[in-house]
PDB file of C-alpha atoms and ligand atoms in Angstrom:
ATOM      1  CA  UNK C   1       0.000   0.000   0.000  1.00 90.00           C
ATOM      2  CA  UNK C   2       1.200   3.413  -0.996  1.00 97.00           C
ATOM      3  CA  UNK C   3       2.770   5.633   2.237  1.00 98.00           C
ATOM      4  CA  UNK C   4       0.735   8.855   2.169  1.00 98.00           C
ATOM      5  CA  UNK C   5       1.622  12.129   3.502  1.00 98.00           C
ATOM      6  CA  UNK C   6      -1.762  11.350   5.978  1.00 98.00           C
ATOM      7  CA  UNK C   7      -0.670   8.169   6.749  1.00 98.00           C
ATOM      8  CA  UNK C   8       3.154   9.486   8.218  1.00 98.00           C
ATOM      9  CA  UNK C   9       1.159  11.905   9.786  1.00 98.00           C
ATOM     10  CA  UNK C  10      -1.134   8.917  11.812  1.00 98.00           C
ATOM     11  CA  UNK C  11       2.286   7.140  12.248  1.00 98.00           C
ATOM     12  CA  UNK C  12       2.910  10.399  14.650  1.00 98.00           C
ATOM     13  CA  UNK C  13      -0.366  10.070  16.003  1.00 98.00           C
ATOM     14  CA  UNK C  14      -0.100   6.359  16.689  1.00 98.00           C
ATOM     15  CA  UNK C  15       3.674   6.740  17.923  1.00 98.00           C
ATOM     16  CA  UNK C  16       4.590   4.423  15.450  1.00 98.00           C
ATOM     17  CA  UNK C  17       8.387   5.609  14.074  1.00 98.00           C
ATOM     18  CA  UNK C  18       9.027   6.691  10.636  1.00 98.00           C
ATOM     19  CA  UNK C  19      11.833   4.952   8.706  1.00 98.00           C
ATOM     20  CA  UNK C  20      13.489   7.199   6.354  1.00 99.00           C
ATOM     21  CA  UNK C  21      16.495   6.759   3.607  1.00 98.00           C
ATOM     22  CA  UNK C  22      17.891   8.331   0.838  1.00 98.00           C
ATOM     23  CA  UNK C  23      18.353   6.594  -2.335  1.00 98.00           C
ATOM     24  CA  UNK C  24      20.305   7.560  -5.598  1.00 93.00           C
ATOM     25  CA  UNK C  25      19.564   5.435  -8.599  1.00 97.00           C
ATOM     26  CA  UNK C  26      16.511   2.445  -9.749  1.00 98.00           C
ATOM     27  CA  UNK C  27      18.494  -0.471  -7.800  1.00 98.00           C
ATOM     28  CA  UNK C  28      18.519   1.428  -4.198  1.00 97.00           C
ATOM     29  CA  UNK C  29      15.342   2.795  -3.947  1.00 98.00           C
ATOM     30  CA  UNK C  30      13.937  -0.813  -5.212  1.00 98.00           C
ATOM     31  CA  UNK C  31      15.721  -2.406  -2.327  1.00 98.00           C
ATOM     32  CA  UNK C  32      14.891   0.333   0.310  1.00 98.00           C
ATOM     33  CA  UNK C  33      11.596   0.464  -1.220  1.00 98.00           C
ATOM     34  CA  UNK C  34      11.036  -3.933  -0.809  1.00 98.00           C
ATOM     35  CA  UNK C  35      12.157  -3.518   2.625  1.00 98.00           C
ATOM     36  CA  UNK C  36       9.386  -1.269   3.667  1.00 98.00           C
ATOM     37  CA  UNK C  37      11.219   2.017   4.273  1.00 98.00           C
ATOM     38  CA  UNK C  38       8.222   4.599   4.352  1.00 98.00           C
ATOM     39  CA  UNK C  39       9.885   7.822   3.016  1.00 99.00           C
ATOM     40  CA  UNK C  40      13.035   7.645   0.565  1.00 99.00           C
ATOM     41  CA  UNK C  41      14.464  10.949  -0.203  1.00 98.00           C
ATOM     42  CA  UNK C  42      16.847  12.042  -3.033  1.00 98.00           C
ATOM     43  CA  UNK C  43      18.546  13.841  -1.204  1.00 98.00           C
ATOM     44  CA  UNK C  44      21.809  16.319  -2.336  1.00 98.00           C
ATOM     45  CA  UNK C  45      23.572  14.588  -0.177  1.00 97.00           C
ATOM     46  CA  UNK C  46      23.898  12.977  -3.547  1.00 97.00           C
ATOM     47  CA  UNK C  47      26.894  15.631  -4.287  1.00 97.00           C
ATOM     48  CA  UNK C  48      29.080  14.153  -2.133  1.00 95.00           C
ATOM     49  CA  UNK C  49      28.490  10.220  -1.880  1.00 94.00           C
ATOM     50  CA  UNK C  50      27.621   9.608  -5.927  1.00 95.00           C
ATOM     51  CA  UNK C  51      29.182  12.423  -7.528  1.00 97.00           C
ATOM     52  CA  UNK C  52      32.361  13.291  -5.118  1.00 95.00           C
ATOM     53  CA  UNK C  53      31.889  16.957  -4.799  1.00 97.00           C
ATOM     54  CA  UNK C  54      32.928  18.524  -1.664  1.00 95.00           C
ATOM     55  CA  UNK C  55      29.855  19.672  -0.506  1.00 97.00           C
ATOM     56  CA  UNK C  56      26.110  20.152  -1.597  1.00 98.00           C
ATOM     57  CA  UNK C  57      26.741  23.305  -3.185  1.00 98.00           C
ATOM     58  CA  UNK C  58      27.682  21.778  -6.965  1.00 98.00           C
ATOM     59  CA  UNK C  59      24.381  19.606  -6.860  1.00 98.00           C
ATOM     60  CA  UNK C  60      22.370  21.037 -10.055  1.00 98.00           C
ATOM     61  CA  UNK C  61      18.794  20.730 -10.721  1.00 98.00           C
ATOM     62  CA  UNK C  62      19.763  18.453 -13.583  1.00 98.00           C
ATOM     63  CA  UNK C  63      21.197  16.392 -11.567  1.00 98.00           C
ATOM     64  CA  UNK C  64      18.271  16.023  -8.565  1.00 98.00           C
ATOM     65  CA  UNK C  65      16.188  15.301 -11.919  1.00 98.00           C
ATOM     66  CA  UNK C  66      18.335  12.712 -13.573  1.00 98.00           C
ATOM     67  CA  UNK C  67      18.863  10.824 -10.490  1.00 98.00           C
ATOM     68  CA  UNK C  68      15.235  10.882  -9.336  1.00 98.00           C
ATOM     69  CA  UNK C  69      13.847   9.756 -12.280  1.00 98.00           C
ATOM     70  CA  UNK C  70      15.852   6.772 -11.887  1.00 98.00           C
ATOM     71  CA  UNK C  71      14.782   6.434  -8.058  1.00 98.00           C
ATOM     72  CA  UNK C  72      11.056   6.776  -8.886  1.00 98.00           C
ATOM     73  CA  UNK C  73      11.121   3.677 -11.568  1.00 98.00           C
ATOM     74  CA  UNK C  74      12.445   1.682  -8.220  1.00 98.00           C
ATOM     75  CA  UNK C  75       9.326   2.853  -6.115  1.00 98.00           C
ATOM     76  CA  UNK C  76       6.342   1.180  -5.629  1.00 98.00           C
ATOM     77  CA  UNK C  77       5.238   2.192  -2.205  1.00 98.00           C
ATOM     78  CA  UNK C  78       7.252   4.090  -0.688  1.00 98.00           C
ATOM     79  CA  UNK C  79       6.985   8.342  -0.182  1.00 98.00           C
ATOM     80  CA  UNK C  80       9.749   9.762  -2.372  1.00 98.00           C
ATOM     81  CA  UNK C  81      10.362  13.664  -1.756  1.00 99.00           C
ATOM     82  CA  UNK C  82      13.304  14.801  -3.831  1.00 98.00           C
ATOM     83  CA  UNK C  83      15.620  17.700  -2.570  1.00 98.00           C
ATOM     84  CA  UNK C  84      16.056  20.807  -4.328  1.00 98.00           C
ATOM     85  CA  UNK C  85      19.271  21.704  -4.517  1.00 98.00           C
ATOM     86  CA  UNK C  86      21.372  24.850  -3.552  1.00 98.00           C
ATOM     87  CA  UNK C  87      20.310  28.153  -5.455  1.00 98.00           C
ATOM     88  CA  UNK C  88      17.110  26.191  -6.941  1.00 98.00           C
ATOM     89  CA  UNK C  89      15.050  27.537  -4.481  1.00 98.00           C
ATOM     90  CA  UNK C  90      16.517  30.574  -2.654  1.00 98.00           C
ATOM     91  CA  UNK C  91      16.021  33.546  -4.800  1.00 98.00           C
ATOM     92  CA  UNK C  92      12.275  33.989  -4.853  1.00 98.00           C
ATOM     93  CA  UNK C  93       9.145  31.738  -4.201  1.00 98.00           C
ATOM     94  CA  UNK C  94       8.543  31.757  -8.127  1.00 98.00           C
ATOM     95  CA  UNK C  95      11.919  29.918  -8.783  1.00 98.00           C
ATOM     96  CA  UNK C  96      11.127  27.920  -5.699  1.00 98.00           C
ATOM     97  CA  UNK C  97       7.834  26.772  -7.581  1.00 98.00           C
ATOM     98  CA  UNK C  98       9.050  26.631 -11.149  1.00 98.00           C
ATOM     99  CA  UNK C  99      12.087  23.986  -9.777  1.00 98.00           C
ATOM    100  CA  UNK C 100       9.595  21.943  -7.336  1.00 98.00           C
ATOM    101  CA  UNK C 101       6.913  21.965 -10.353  1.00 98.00           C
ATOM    102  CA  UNK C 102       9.878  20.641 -12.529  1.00 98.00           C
ATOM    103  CA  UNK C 103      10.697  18.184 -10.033  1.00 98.00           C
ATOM    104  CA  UNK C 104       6.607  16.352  -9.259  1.00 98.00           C
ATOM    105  CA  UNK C 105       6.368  16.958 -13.271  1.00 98.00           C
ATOM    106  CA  UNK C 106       9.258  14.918 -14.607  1.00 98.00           C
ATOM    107  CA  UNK C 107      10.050  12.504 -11.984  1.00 98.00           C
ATOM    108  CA  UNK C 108       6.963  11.132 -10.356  1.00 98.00           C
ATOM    109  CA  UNK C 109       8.154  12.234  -7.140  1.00 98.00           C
ATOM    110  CA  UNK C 110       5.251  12.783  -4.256  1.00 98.00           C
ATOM    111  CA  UNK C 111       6.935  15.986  -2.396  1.00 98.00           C
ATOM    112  CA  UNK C 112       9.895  18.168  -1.814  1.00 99.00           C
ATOM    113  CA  UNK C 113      12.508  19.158   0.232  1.00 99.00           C
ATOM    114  CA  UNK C 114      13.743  22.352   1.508  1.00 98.00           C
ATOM    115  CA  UNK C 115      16.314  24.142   4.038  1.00 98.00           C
ATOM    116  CA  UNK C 116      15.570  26.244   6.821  1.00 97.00           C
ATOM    117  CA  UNK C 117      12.761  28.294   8.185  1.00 96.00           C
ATOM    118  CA  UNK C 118      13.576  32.179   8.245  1.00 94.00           C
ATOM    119  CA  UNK C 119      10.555  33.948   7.463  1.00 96.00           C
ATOM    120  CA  UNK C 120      10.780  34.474   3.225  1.00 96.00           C
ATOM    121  CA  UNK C 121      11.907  31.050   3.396  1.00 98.00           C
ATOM    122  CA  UNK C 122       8.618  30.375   5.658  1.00 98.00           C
ATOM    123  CA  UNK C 123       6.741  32.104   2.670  1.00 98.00           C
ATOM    124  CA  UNK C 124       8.208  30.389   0.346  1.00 98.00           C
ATOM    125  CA  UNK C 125       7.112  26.734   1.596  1.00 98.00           C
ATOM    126  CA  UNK C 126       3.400  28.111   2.314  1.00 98.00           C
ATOM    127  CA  UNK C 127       3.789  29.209  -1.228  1.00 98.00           C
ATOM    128  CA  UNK C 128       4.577  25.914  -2.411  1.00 98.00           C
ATOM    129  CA  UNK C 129       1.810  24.212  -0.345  1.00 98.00           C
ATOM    130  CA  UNK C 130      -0.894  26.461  -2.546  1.00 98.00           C
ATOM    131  CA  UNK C 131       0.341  25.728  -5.203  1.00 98.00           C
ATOM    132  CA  UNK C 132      -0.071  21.868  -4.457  1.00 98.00           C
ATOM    133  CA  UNK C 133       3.243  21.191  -3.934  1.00 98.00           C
ATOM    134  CA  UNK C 134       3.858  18.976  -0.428  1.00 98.00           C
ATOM    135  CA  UNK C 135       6.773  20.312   1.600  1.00 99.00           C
ATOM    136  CA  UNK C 136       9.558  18.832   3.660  1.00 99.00           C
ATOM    137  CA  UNK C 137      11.144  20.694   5.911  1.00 98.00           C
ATOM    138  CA  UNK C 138      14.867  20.702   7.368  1.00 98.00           C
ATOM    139  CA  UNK C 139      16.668  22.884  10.180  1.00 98.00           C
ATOM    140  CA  UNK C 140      19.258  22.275  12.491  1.00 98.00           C
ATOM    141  CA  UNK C 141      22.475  21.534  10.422  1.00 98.00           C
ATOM    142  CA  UNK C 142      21.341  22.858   6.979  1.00 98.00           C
ATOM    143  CA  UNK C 143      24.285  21.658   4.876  1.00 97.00           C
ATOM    144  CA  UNK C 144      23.759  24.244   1.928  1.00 98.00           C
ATOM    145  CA  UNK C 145      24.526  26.606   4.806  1.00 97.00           C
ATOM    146  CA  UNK C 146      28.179  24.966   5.321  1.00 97.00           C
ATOM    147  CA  UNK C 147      30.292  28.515   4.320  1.00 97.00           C
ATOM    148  CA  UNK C 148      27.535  30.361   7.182  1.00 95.00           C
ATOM    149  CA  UNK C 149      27.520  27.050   9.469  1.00 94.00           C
ATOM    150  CA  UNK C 150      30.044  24.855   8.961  1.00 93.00           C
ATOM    151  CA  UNK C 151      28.969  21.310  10.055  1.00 93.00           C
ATOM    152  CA  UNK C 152      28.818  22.007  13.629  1.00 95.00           C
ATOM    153  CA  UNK C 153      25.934  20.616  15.655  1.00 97.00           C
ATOM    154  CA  UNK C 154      23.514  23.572  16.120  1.00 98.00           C
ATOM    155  CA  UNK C 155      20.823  24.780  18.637  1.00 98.00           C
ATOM    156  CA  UNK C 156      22.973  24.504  21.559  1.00 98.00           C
ATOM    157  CA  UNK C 157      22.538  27.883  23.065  1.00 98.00           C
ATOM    158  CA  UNK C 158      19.577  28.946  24.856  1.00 98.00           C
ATOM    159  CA  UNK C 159      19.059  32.004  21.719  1.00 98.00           C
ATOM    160  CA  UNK C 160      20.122  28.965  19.148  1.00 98.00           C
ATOM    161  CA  UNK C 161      17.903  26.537  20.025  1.00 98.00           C
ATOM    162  CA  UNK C 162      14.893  28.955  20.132  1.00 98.00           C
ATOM    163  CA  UNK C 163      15.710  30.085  16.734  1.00 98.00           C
ATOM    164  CA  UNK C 164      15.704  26.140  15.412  1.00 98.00           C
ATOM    165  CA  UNK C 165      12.370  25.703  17.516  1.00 98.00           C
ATOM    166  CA  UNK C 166      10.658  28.814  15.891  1.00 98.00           C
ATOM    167  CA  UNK C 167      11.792  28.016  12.088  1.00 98.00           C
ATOM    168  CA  UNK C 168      10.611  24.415  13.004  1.00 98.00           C
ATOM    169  CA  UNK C 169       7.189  26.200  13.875  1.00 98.00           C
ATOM    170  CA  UNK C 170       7.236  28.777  10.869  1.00 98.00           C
ATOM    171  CA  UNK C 171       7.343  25.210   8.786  1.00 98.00           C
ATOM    172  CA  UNK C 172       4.740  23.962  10.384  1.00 98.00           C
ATOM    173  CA  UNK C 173       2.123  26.939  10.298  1.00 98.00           C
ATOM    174  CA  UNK C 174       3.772  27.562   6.342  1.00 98.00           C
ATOM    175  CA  UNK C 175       1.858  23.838   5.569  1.00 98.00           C
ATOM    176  CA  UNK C 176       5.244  21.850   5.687  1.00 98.00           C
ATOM    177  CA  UNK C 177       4.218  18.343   6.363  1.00 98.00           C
ATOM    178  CA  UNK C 178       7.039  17.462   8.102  1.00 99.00           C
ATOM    179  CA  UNK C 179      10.725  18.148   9.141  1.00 98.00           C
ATOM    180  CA  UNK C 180      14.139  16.987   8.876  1.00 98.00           C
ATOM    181  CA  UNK C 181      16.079  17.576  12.272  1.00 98.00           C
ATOM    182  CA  UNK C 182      19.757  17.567  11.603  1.00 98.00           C
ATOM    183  CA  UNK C 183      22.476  17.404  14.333  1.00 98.00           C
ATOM    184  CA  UNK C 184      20.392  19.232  17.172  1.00 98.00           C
ATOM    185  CA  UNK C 185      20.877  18.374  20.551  1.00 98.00           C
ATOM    186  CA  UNK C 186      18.476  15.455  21.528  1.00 98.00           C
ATOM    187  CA  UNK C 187      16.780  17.438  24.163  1.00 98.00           C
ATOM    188  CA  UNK C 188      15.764  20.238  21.468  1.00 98.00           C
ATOM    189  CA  UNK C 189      15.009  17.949  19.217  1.00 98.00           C
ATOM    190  CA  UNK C 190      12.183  16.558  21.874  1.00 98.00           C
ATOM    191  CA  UNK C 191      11.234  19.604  22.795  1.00 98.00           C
ATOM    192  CA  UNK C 192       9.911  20.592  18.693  1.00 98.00           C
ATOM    193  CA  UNK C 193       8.718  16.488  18.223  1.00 98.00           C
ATOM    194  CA  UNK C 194       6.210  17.451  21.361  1.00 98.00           C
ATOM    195  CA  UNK C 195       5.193  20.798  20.454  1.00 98.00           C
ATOM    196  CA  UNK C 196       4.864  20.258  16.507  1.00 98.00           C
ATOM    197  CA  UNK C 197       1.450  18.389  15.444  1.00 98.00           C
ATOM    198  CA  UNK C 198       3.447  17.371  12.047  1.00 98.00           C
ATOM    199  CA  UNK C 199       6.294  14.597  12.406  1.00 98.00           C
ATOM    200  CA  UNK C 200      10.161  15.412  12.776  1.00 99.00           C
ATOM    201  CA  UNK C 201      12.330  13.102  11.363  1.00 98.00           C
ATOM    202  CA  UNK C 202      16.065  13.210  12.720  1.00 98.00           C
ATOM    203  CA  UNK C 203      19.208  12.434  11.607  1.00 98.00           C
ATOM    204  CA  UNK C 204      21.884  13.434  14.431  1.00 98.00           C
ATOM    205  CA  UNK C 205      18.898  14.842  16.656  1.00 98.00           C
ATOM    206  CA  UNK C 206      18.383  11.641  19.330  1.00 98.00           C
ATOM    207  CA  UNK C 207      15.786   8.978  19.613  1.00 98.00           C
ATOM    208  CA  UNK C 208      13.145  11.291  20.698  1.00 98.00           C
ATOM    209  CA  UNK C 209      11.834  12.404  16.912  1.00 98.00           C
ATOM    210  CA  UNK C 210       8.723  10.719  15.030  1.00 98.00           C
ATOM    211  CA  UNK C 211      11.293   9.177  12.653  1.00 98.00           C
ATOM    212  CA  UNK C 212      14.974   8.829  11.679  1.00 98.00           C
ATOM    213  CA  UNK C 213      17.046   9.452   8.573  1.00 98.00           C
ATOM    214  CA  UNK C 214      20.026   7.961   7.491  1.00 98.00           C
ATOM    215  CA  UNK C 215      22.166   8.472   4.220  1.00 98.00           C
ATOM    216  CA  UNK C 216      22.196   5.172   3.154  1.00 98.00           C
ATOM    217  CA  UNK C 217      25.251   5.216   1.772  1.00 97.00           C
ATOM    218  CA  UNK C 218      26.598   5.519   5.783  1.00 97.00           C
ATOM    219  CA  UNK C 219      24.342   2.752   6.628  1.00 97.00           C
ATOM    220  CA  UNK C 220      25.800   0.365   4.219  1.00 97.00           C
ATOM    221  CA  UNK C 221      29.476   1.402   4.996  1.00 96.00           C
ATOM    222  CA  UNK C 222      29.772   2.662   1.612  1.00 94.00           C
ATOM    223  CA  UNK C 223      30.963   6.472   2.070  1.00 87.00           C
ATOM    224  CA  UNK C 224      34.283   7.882   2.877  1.00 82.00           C
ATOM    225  CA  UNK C 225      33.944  10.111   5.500  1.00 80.00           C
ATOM    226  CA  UNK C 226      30.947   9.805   7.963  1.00 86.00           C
ATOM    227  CA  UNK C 227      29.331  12.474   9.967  1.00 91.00           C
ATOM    228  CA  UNK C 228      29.662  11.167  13.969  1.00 90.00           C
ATOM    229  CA  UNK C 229      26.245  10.773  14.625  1.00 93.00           C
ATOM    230  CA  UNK C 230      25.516   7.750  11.468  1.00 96.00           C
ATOM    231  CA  UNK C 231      25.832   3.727  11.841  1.00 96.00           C
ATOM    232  CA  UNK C 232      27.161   1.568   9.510  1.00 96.00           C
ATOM    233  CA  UNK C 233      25.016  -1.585   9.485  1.00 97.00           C
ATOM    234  CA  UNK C 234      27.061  -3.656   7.018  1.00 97.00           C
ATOM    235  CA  UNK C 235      30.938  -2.546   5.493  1.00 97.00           C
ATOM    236  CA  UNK C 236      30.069  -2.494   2.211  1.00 97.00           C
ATOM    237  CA  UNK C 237      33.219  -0.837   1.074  1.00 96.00           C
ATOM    238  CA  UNK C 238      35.355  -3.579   2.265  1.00 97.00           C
ATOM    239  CA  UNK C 239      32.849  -6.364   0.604  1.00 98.00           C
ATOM    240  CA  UNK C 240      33.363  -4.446  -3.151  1.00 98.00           C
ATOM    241  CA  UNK C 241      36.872  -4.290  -2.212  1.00 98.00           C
ATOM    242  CA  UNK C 242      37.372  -8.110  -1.456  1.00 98.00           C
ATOM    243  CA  UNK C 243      35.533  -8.762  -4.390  1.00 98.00           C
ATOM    244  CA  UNK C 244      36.729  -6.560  -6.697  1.00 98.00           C
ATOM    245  CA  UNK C 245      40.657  -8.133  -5.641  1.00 98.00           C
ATOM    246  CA  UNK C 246      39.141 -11.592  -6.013  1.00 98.00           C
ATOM    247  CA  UNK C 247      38.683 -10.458  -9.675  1.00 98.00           C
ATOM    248  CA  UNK C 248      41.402  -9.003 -10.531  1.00 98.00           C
ATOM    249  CA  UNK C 249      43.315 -12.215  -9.382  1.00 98.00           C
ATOM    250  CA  UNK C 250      40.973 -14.658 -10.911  1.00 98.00           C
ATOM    251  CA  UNK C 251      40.956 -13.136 -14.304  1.00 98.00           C
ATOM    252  CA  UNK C 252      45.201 -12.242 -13.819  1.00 98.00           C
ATOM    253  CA  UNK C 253      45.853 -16.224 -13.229  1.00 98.00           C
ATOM    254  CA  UNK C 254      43.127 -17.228 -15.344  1.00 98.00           C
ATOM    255  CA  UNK C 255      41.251 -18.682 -13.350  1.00 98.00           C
ATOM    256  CA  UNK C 256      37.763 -17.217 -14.430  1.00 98.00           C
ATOM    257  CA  UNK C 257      36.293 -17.260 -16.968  1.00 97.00           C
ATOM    258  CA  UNK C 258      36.349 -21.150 -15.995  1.00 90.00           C
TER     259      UNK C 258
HETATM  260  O1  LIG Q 301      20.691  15.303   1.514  1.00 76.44           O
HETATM  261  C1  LIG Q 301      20.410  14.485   2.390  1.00 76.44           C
HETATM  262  O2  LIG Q 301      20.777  13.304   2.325  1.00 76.44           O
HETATM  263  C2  LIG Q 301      19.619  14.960   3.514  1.00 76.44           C
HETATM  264  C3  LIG Q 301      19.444  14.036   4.673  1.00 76.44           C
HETATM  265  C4  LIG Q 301      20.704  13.968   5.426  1.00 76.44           C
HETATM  266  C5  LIG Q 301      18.309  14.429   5.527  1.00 76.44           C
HETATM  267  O3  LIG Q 301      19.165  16.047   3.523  1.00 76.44           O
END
């Protein structure tokens, strides 16, 4: 059965966690999708574990498009919300439209995400919502922030942590049907979960959100450099690696083809 947007929002209701991953191509959201992960981003974390940028500045709307495209043909039941990328989004709630529109138009995909919570970017996402366009949000660590943020937990002052609580609550009353909670302290990240009526979803932010996130490229032990707060659940790199050397000997001695 298809996750809705009103059935994450029961999952809050009923206390029943949301499991959340991203995905990058057909083969990974299939997979996340069969094992009954309820909400598969594209995210731009895609910059940095597929396409080995630095950060998630490079990501292009092309690129968000290409990739989710190939996602959505992996999708059966899953919610798929694609991010839009740095500078796709920021300039005016018109561009903000035009990219989402291009993004639920050519890839299938159910929603969006966004970053922050500041009041035009508050506008923007109630915006969206008129338009018809469902709306993820994400504060906390907002990673096409890194030159303003770096990758720093945030919210840990008293002043900091009632700025992430009232952007978290701008979201909410802009029609966001959800957040992302990245790399808050756990006790913030309670404090929003119980005052929100719309699910948080955390990655970094402690146990005490709706749901969690994951890059699933962490999960599997597949990236490079990890942020503190993931767990790898398999080593994925060191699999390829054994069998990629298993290869290379068998075909160097001639062993295979048999
Ligand atoms: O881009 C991404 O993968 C994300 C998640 C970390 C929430 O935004």
């Amino acid at each position: 059965m298809p996750v809705t947007i009103a059935k994450l929002q029961e999952a809050k209701k009923q206390r029943r966690p949301i499991v959340a991953l991203t995905a990058w191509d057909y083969v990974s959201a299939e997979l996340l999708d069969k094992a009954g992960v309820d909400l598969i981003l594209i995210g731009d974390s895609l910059g940095m574990v597929v396409l080995g940028y630095e950060t998630t500045l490079p990501v292009t709307l092309e690129e968000m498009l290409h990739h989710a495209k190939a996602a959505r043909r992996g999708v059966k039941n899953a919610l798929l919300a694609v991010d839009l990328p740095f500078m796709s989004y920021q300039e005016s709630p018109q561009q903000a439209i035009h990219s989402a529109g291009r993004v639920l138009k050519e890839t299938g995909a159910r929603a969006v995400k966004l970053e922050g919570g500041y009041p035009a970017m508050a506008e923007t996402v109630r915006r969206l919502v008129c338009a018809g366009i469902p709306v993820l949000g994400h504060v906390g660590l907002t990673p096409q922030s890194i030159h303003k943020l770096g990758l720093r937990q945030q919210g840990k002052t008293p002043d900091a942590a009632s700025q992430v609580l009232s952007e978290a609550v701008a979201l909410e009353d802009a029609g966001a049907f959800a957040i992302v909670l990245e790399h808050i302290p756990s006790s913030l990240a309670e404090q929003i979960t119980q005052k929100l009526i719309i699910p948080t979803i955390g990655i970094g932010a402690g146990p005490h959100c709706d749901g969690q996130i994951l890059v699933t490229h962490d999960l599997l032990g597949l990236s490079d450099r990890q942020p503190p707060f993931a767990k790898a659940y398999a080593n994925l790199r060191q699999a390829i690696a054994l069998a990629v050397e298993d290869y290379c000997t068998e075909v160097r001695q001639r062993q295979f083809p048999g």
